[in-house]
mmCIF file of C-alpha atoms in Angstrom:
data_model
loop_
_atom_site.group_PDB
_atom_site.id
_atom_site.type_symbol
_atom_site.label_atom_id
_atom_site.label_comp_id
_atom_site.label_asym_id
_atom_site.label_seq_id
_atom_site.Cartn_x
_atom_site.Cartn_y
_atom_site.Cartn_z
ATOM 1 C CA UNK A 193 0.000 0.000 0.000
ATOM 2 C CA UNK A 194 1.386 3.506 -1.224
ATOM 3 C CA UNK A 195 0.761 6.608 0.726
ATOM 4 C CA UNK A 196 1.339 9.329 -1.686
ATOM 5 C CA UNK A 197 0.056 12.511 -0.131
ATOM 6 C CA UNK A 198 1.950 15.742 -0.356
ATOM 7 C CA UNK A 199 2.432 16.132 3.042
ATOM 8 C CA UNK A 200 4.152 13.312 5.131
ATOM 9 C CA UNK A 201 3.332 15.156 8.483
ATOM 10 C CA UNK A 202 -0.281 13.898 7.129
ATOM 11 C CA UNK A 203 1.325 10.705 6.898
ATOM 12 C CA UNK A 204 3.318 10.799 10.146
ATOM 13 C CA UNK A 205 -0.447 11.438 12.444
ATOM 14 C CA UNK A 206 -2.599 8.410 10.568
ATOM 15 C CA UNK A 207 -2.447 5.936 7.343
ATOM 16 C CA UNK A 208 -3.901 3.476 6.170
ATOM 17 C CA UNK A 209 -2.103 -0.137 8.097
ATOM 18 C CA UNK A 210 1.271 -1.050 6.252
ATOM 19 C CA UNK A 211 1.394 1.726 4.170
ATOM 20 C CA UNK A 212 4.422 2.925 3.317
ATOM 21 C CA UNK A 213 5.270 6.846 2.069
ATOM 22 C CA UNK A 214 6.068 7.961 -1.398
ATOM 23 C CA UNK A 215 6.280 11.570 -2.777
ATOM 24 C CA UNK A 216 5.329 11.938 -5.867
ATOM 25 C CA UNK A 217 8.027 14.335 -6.661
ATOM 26 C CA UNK A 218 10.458 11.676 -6.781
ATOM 27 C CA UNK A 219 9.392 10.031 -9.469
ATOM 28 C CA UNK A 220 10.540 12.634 -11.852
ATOM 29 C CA UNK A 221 13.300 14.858 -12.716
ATOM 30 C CA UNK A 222 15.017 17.573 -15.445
ATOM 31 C CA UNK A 223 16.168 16.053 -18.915
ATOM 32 C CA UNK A 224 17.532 18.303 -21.217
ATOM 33 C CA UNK A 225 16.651 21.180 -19.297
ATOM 34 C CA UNK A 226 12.728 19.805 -19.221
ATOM 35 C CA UNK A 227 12.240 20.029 -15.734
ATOM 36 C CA UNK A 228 8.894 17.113 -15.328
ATOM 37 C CA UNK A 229 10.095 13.949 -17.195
ATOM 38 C CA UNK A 230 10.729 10.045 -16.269
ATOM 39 C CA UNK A 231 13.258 8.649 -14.537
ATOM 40 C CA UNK A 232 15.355 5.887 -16.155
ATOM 41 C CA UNK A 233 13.632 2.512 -15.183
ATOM 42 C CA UNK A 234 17.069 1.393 -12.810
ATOM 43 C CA UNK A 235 16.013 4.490 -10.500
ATOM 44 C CA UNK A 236 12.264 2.856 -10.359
ATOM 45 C CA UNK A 237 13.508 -0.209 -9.794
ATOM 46 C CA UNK A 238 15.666 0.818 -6.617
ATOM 47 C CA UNK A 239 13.067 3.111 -5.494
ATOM 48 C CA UNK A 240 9.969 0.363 -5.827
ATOM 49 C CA UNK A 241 12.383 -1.960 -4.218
ATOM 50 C CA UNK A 242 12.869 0.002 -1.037
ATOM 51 C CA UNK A 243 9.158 0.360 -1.081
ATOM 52 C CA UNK A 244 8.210 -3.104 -0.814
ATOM 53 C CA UNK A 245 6.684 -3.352 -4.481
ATOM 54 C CA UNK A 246 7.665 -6.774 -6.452
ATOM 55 C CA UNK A 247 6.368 -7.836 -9.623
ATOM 56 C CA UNK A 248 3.035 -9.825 -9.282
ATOM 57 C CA UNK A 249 2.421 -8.238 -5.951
ATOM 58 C CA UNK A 250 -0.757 -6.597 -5.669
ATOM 59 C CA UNK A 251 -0.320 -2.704 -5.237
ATOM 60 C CA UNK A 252 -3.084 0.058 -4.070
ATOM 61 C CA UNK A 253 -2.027 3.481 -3.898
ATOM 62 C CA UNK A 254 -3.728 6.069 -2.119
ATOM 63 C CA UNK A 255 -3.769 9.977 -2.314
ATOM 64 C CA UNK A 256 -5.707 12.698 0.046
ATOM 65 C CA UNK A 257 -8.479 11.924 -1.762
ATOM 66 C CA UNK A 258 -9.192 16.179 -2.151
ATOM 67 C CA UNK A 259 -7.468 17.482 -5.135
ATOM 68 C CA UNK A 260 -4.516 15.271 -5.489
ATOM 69 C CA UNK A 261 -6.104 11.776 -6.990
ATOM 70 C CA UNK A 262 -3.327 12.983 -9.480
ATOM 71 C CA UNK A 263 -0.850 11.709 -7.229
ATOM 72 C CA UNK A 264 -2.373 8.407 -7.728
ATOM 73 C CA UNK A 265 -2.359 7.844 -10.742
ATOM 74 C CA UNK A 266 0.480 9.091 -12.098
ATOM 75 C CA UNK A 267 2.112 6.526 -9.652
ATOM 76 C CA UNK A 268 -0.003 4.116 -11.350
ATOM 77 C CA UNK A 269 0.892 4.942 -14.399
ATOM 78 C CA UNK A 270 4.685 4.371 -14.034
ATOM 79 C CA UNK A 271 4.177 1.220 -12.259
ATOM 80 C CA UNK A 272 1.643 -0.240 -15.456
ATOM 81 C CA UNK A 273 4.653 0.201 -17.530
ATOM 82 C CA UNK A 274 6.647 -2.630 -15.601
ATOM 83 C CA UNK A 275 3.833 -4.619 -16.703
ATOM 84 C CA UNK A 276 2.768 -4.921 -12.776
ATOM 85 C CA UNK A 277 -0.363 -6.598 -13.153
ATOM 86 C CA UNK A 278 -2.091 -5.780 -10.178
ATOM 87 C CA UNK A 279 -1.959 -1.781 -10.161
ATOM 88 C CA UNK A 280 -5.202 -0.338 -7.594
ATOM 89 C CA UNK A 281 -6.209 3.486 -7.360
ATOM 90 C CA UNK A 282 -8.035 3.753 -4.003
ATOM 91 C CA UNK A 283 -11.406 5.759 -5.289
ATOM 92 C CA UNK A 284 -12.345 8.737 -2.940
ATOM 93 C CA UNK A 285 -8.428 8.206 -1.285
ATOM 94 C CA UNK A 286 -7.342 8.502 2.509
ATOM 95 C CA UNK A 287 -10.415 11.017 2.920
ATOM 96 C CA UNK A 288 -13.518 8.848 2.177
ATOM 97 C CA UNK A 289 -11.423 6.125 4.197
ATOM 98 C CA UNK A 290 -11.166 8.251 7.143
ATOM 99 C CA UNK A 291 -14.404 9.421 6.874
ATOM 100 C CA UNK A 292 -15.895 6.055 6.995
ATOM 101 C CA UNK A 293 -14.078 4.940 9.806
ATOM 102 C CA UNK A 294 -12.034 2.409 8.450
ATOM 103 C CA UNK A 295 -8.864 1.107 10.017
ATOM 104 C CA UNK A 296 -5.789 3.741 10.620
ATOM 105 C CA UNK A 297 -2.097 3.346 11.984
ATOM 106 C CA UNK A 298 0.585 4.821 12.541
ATOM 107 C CA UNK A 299 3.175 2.385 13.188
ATOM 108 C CA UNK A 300 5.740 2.535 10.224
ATOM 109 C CA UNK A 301 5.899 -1.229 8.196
ATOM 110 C CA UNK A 302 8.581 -3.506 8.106
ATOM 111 C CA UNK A 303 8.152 -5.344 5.213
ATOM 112 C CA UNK A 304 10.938 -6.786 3.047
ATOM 113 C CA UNK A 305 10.194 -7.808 -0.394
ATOM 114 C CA UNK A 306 12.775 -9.240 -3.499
ATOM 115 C CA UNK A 307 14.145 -6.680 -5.199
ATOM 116 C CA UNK A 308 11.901 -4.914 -8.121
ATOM 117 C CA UNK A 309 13.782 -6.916 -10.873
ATOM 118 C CA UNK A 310 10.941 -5.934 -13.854
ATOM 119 C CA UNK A 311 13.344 -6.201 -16.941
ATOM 120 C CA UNK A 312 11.468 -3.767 -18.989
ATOM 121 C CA UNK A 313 10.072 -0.222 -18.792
ATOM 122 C CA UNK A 314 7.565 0.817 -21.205
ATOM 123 C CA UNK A 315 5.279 3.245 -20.208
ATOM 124 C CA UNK A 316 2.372 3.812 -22.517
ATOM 125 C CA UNK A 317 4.206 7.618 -22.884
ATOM 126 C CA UNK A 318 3.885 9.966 -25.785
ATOM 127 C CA UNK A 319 7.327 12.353 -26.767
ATOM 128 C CA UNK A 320 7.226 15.649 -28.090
ATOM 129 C CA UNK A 321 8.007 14.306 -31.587
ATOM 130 C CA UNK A 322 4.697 11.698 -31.082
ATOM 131 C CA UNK A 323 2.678 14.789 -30.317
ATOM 132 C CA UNK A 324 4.382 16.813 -33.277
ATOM 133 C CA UNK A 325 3.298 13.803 -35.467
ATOM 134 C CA UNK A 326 0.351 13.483 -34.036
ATOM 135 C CA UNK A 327 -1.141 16.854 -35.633
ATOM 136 C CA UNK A 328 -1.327 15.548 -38.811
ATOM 137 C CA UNK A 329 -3.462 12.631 -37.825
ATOM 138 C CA UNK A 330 -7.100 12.222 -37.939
ATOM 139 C CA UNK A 331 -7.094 8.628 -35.699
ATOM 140 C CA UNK A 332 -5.535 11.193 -32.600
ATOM 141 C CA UNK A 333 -7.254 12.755 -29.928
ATOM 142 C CA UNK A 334 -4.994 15.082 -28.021
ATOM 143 C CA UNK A 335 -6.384 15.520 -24.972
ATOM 144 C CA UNK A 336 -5.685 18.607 -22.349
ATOM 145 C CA UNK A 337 -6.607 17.792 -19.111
ATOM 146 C CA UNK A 338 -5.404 21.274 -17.528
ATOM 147 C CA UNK A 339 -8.494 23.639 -16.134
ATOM 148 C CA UNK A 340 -10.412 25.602 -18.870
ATOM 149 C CA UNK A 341 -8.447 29.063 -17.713
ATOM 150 C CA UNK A 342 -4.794 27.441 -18.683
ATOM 151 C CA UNK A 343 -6.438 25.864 -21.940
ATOM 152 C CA UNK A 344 -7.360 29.012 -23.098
ATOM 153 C CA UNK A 345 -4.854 31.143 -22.385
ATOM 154 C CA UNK A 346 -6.558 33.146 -19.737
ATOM 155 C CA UNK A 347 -3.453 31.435 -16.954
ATOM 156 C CA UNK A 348 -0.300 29.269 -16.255
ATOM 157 C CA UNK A 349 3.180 29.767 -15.596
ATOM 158 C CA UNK A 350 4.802 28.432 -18.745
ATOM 159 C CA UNK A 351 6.446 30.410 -21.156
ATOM 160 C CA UNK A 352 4.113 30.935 -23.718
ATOM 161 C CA UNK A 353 -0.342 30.110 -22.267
ATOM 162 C CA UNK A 354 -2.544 28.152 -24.411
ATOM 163 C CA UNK A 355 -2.626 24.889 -25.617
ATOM 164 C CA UNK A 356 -1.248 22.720 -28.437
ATOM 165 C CA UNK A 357 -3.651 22.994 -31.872
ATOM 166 C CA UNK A 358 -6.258 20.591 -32.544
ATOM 167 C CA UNK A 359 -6.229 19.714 -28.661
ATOM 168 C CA UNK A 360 -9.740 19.074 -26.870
ATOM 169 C CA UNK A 361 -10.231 20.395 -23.292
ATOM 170 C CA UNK A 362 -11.274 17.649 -21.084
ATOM 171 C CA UNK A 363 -10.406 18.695 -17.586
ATOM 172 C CA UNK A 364 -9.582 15.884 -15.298
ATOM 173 C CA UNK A 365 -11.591 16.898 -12.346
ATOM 174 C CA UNK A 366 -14.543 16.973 -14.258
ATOM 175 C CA UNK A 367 -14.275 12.785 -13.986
ATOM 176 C CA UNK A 368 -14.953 13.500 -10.407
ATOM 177 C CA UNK A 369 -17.893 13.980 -7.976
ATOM 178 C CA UNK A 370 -17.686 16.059 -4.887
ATOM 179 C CA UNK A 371 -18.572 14.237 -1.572
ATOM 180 C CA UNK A 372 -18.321 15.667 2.152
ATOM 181 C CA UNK A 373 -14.666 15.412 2.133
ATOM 182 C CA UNK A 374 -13.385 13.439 -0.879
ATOM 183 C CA UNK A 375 -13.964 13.065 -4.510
ATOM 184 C CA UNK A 376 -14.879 9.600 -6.525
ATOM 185 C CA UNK A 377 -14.739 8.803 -10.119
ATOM 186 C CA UNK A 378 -18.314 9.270 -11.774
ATOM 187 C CA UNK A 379 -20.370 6.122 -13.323
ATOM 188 C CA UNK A 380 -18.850 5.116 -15.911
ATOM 189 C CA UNK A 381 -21.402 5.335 -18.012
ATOM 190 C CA UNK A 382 -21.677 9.018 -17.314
ATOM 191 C CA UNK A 383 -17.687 9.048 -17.677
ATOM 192 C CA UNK A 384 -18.213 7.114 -21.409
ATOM 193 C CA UNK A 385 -20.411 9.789 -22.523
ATOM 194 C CA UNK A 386 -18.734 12.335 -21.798
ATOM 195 C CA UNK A 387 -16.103 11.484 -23.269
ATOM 196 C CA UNK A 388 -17.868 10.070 -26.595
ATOM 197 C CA UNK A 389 -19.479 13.708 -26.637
ATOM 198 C CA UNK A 390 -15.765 15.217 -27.283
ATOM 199 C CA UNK A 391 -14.897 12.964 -29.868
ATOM 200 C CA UNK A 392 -12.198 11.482 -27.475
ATOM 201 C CA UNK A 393 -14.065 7.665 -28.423
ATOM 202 C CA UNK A 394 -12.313 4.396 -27.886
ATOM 203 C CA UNK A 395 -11.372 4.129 -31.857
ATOM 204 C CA UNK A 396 -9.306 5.981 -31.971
ATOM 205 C CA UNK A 397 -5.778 6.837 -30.078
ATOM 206 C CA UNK A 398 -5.643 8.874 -26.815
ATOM 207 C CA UNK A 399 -2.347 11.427 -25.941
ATOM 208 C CA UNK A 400 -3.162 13.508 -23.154
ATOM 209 C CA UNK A 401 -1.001 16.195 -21.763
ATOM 210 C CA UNK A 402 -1.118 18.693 -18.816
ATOM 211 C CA UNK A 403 1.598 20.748 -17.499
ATOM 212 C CA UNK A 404 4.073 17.997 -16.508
ATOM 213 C CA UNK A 405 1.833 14.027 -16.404
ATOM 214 C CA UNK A 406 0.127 14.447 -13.224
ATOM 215 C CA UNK A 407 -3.428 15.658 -14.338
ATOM 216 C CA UNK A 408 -2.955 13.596 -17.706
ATOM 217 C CA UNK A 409 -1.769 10.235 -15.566
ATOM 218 C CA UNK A 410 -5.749 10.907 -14.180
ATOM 219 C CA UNK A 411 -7.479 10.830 -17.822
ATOM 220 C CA UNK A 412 -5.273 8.069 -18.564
ATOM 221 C CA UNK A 413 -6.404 5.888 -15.780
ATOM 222 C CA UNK A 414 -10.091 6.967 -16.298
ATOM 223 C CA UNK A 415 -9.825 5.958 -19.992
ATOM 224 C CA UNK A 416 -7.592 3.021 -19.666
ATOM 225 C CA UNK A 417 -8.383 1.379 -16.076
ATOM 226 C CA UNK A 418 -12.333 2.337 -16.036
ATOM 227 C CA UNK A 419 -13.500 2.492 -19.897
ATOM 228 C CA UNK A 420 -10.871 0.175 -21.446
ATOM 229 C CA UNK A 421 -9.582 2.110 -24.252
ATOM 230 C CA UNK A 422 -7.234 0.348 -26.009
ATOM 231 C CA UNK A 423 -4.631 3.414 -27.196
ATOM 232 C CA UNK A 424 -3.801 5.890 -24.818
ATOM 233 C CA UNK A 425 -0.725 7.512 -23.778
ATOM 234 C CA UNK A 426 0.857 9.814 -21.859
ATOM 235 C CA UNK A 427 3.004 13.022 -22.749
ATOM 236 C CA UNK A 428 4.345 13.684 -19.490
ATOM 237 C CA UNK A 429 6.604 16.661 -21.257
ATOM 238 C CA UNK A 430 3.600 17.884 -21.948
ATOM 239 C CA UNK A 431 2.875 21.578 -22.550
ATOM 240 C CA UNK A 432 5.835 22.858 -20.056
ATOM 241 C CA UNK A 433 8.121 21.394 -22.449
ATOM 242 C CA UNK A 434 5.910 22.155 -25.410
ATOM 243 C CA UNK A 435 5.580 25.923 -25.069
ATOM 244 C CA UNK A 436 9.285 26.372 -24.510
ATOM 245 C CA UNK A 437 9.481 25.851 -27.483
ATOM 246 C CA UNK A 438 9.403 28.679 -29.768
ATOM 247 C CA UNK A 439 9.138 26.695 -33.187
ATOM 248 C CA UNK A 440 5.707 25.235 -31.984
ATOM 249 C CA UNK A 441 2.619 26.587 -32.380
ATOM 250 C CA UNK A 442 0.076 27.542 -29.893
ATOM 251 C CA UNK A 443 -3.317 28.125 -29.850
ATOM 252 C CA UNK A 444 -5.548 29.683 -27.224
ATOM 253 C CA UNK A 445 -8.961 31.226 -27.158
ATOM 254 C CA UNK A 446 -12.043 28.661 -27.039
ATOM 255 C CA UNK A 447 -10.760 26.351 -30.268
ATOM 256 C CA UNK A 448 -10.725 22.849 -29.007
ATOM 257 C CA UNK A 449 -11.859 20.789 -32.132
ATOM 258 C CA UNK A 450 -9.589 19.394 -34.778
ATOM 259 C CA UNK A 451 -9.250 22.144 -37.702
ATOM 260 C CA UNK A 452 -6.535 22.640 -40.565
ATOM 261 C CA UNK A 453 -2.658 21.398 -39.879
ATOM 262 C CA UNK A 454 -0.942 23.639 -37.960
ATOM 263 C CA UNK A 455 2.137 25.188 -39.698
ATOM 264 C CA UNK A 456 4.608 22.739 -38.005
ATOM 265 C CA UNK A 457 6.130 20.028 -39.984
ATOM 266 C CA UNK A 458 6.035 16.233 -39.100
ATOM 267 C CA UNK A 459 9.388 14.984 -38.018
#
């Protein structure tokens, strides 16, 4: 079991029994100067190892359960692309726990597991050449799961605001409903159809992007984990790296459906 709130004090005064703490944070680091990208898979491996996390083990990870699900699942995205076959988001996180009364500690676990030895690392992961590709391509949804203001321009702390062309605004919380202190996914039939009503529809292949693969790692487990789309992947440079750079286009104002080719050319 992961703990991956922000906060370890949180951590430190109750979790969930024989959960062990994880920040997010360091499960990513600067490449090239792009300051939110994957580690190589022998820093996972050590990492998961240390955690207690071997392959075929079953693994729930848990975040506040507030605003953060994001946490979640972008630790559940890494961990999918060892292959681990057994990869749980806890729905409604430590909050809807607590708030049903369930079983807290705080007693720190001693568990030893084998090392993480997963051989591979493939992370269902999109690059900025995918996404550059990807414009020109009438089977790809490119899906921005930042808040409406950042889509269109209106905020964010990037270089340039806006969004990549063609991109549809789907906005991760919006897979959420509120409760008295945590947030759930929706039914997934009401998740399905709002998708569907974007044109983001299981045919064809999924990239989503945020700022940096936390709010995408959310639409990713939504469409994957709950709705079993086939093709979708993340682009965890996503629009930090994208709007560095000043030979790309972006687009902002309220255009969110596929138009003409942007004047960028495939590579």
């Amino acid at each position: 079991v992961l703990d991956v709130r922000t906060d370890i004090g949180a951590y430190l005064k109750a979790h969930l029994p024989g959960a062990v703490y994880l920040h997010t944070e360091t499960l990513r680091s600067a490449e090239n100067g792009v300051p939110n990208l994957l580690l190589p898979a022998q820093s996972y491996r050590a990492l998961f190892t240390r955690l207690g996390v071997a392959p075929g083990r079953r693994v729930v990870i848990y975040a506040s359960g507030e605003s953060r699900n994001i946490d979640a699942t972008y630790v559940a995205w890494i961990l999918q692309g060892f292959g681990q076959r057994s990869v749980h988001v806890l729905d409604g996180g430590f909050g809807k726990w607590e708030l049903e009364g369930r079983p807290l500690s705080r007693r720190y676990p001693r568990d030893e597991a084998p090392p993480f030895a997963a051989s591979e690392f493939r992370p269902e992961r999109a690059t900025l050449t995918d996404v550059r590709n990807a414009l020109h391509r009438a089977d790809v949804v490119l899906v921005d799961a930042r808040p409406p203001d950042q889509f269109l321009g209106q905020a964010g702390a990037q270089l340039r605001r806006g969004h990549i062309p063609g991109a549809v605004n789907h906005y991760w919380q919006d897979d959420l409903v509120e409760g008295e202190i945590a947030r759930t996914w929706k039914d997934r039939r009401v998740l399905r159809a709002a998708y569907e009503e974007q044109g983001i529809t299981p045919g064809k292949e999924i990239i989503a992007y945020c700022n940096g693969g936390l709010e995408s790692s959310h639409v990713y487990v939504t469409l994957r984990g709950l709705l079993g789309y086939p093709r979708v992947r993340v682009y965890d440079g996503s629009f930090t790296e994208w709007s560095e750079r000043e030979d790309l286009p972006v687009a902002t104002g309220s255009e969110a459906a596929r138009g003409s080719a942007p004047a960028v050319p495939p590579s």
